[in-house]
Amino acid sequence: LKPHLFPITVLGQVICSLAQVFILGMPSRIASVWFGSHEVSTACSIAVFGNQLGIAVGFLVPPVLVPNVEDVEKLAYHISVMFFMTAGVATALFILVVIVFKEKPPHPPSRAQALIQSRPTEKYSYVQSILHLFRNTNFLLLMVTYATRAASGCPHKAAVLLVGVCVSPQGEEVNAGRIGLTIILSGMVGALISGIWLDRTKTYKQTTLIVYIMSLAGMIAYTFTLSLGHLWVVFVTAGMLGFFMTGYLPLGFEFAAELTYPESEGTSSGLLNVSAQIFGIAFTIGQGQIMDRFGTKAGNLFLCSFLFLGTVMTAFIKADLRRQQANL
């Protein structure tokens, strides 16, 4: 609320963005290091569930802590309270990580992890690991399809679009927020179910392809029901979209870990997230231009076309499950 402090706001956002780089790649890495072959995907999905839970809290808490008031000083006070609370929670978590968290368990939870940990540390090179991943055709296909899905149908992006699409001149901010929350909550359920399903069936490619197809179907349904004026239909299609879109996240991480073993899961998931951010920037700019010229439906159809392309590319990924073979 003080224009001369805007550079500090940008600095804070940059720091949070840098921190996010390390956090986004954690689910697959921690799951592989700490959990056995029959529970690793479930563990990864629970970690993704936690990430989505934080986003859900982000939908609910700020409107409660920061009321919509005209008094600028009162508004500034409530915003500062929210920020200090966030900083307090983050600090407490940081202290817990320093004191409690350990790098790995005393004994490897799986044969695949035991083989990795038995390698001499001097043989591992981060640069060489990156080069190996870029020579892996199946991983490159997965990286492009993951980035396309994340950039095309990211639930957070869809929630932002709700403000411009669902809010009527009279103001339907409450419904827009509820629809956004529906996307996140259904996505949390989808993430959990996909992880449990992977541990039980080990059908990585088949499950990934089916979820990708359903994500495309959800995005198409979401696109054509937003303008119908039936709020309950929007809730249903938004829930379907969130379920499959977020359900794809642990699938992507775990499939990448299988395709790239024995390379570090943190490296493969990190590259997935980097590609998603790059595609996200390009898609956001492209979709914005299309929406400005041709409307919201055309912008969403632009995203649907890339989801279709990603579905086709997913079909060409070979199920080279190296981690599963190491556990036999």
mmCIF file with all atom_site columns, N, CA, C and O in Angstrom, residues 80 83 94 104 107 136 183 188 207 213:
data_model
loop_
_atom_site.group_PDB
_atom_site.id
_atom_site.type_symbol
_atom_site.label_atom_id
_atom_site.label_alt_id
_atom_site.label_comp_id
_atom_site.label_asym_id
_atom_site.label_entity_id
_atom_site.label_seq_id
_atom_site.pdbx_PDB_ins_code
_atom_site.Cartn_x
_atom_site.Cartn_y
_atom_site.Cartn_z
_atom_site.occupancy
_atom_site.B_iso_or_equiv
_atom_site.pdbx_formal_charge
_atom_site.auth_seq_id
_atom_site.auth_comp_id
_atom_site.auth_asym_id
_atom_site.auth_atom_id
_atom_site.pdbx_PDB_model_num
ATOM 1  N N  . SER A 1 80  ? -0.545  -6.878  7.015   1.00 0.00 ? 80  SER A N  1
ATOM 2  C CA . SER A 1 80  ? 0.685   -7.126  7.763   1.00 0.00 ? 80  SER A CA 1
ATOM 3  C C  . SER A 1 80  ? 0.514   -8.288  8.741   1.00 0.00 ? 80  SER A C  1
ATOM 4  O O  . SER A 1 80  ? 1.435   -9.092  8.924   1.00 0.00 ? 80  SER A O  1
ATOM 5  N N  . PHE A 1 83  ? 0.799   -11.464 6.730   1.00 0.00 ? 83  PHE A N  1
ATOM 6  C CA . PHE A 1 83  ? 2.178   -11.725 6.324   1.00 0.00 ? 83  PHE A CA 1
ATOM 7  C C  . PHE A 1 83  ? 3.032   -12.210 7.498   1.00 0.00 ? 83  PHE A C  1
ATOM 8  O O  . PHE A 1 83  ? 3.858   -13.114 7.356   1.00 0.00 ? 83  PHE A O  1
ATOM 9  N N  . PHE A 1 94  ? 10.963  -24.209 9.122   1.00 0.00 ? 94  PHE A N  1
ATOM 10 C CA . PHE A 1 94  ? 12.401  -24.214 8.850   1.00 0.00 ? 94  PHE A CA 1
ATOM 11 C C  . PHE A 1 94  ? 13.176  -24.793 10.036  1.00 0.00 ? 94  PHE A C  1
ATOM 12 O O  . PHE A 1 94  ? 14.073  -25.622 9.872   1.00 0.00 ? 94  PHE A O  1
ATOM 13 N N  . LYS A 1 104 ? 18.498  -39.399 4.875   1.00 0.00 ? 104 LYS A N  1
ATOM 14 C CA . LYS A 1 104 ? 18.035  -40.707 4.417   1.00 0.00 ? 104 LYS A CA 1
ATOM 15 C C  . LYS A 1 104 ? 17.906  -41.638 5.618   1.00 0.00 ? 104 LYS A C  1
ATOM 16 O O  . LYS A 1 104 ? 18.491  -41.393 6.681   1.00 0.00 ? 104 LYS A O  1
ATOM 17 N N  . HIS A 1 107 ? 18.726  -47.626 6.661   1.00 0.00 ? 107 HIS A N  1
ATOM 18 C CA . HIS A 1 107 ? 18.858  -48.694 5.677   1.00 0.00 ? 107 HIS A CA 1
ATOM 19 C C  . HIS A 1 107 ? 18.018  -48.348 4.449   1.00 0.00 ? 107 HIS A C  1
ATOM 20 O O  . HIS A 1 107 ? 16.894  -47.843 4.581   1.00 0.00 ? 107 HIS A O  1
ATOM 21 N N  . ASN A 1 136 ? 17.823  -39.166 -23.102 1.00 0.00 ? 136 ASN A N  1
ATOM 22 C CA . ASN A 1 136 ? 16.761  -40.154 -22.886 1.00 0.00 ? 136 ASN A CA 1
ATOM 23 C C  . ASN A 1 136 ? 15.502  -39.705 -23.631 1.00 0.00 ? 136 ASN A C  1
ATOM 24 O O  . ASN A 1 136 ? 14.789  -38.800 -23.200 1.00 0.00 ? 136 ASN A O  1
ATOM 25 N N  . ILE A 1 183 ? -11.828 -26.974 -7.595  1.00 0.00 ? 183 ILE A N  1
ATOM 26 C CA . ILE A 1 183 ? -10.758 -27.483 -8.460  1.00 0.00 ? 183 ILE A CA 1
ATOM 27 C C  . ILE A 1 183 ? -9.603  -28.022 -7.619  1.00 0.00 ? 183 ILE A C  1
ATOM 28 O O  . ILE A 1 183 ? -9.075  -29.110 -7.872  1.00 0.00 ? 183 ILE A O  1
ATOM 29 N N  . MET A 1 188 ? -6.722  -32.668 -5.055  1.00 0.00 ? 188 MET A N  1
ATOM 30 C CA . MET A 1 188 ? -6.073  -33.354 -3.948  1.00 0.00 ? 188 MET A CA 1
ATOM 31 C C  . MET A 1 188 ? -6.501  -34.819 -3.893  1.00 0.00 ? 188 MET A C  1
ATOM 32 O O  . MET A 1 188 ? -5.687  -35.721 -3.700  1.00 0.00 ? 188 MET A O  1
ATOM 33 N N  . THR A 1 207 ? -1.751  -45.567 -17.133 1.00 0.00 ? 207 THR A N  1
ATOM 34 C CA . THR A 1 207 ? -2.440  -44.638 -16.243 1.00 0.00 ? 207 THR A CA 1
ATOM 35 C C  . THR A 1 207 ? -2.190  -43.195 -16.658 1.00 0.00 ? 207 THR A C  1
ATOM 36 O O  . THR A 1 207 ? -3.109  -42.364 -16.668 1.00 0.00 ? 207 THR A O  1
ATOM 37 N N  . ILE A 1 213 ? -5.906  -38.163 -21.231 1.00 0.00 ? 213 ILE A N  1
ATOM 38 C CA . ILE A 1 213 ? -7.114  -38.102 -22.056 1.00 0.00 ? 213 ILE A CA 1
ATOM 39 C C  . ILE A 1 213 ? -8.270  -37.495 -21.269 1.00 0.00 ? 213 ILE A C  1
ATOM 40 O O  . ILE A 1 213 ? -9.021  -36.646 -21.777 1.00 0.00 ? 213 ILE A O  1
#
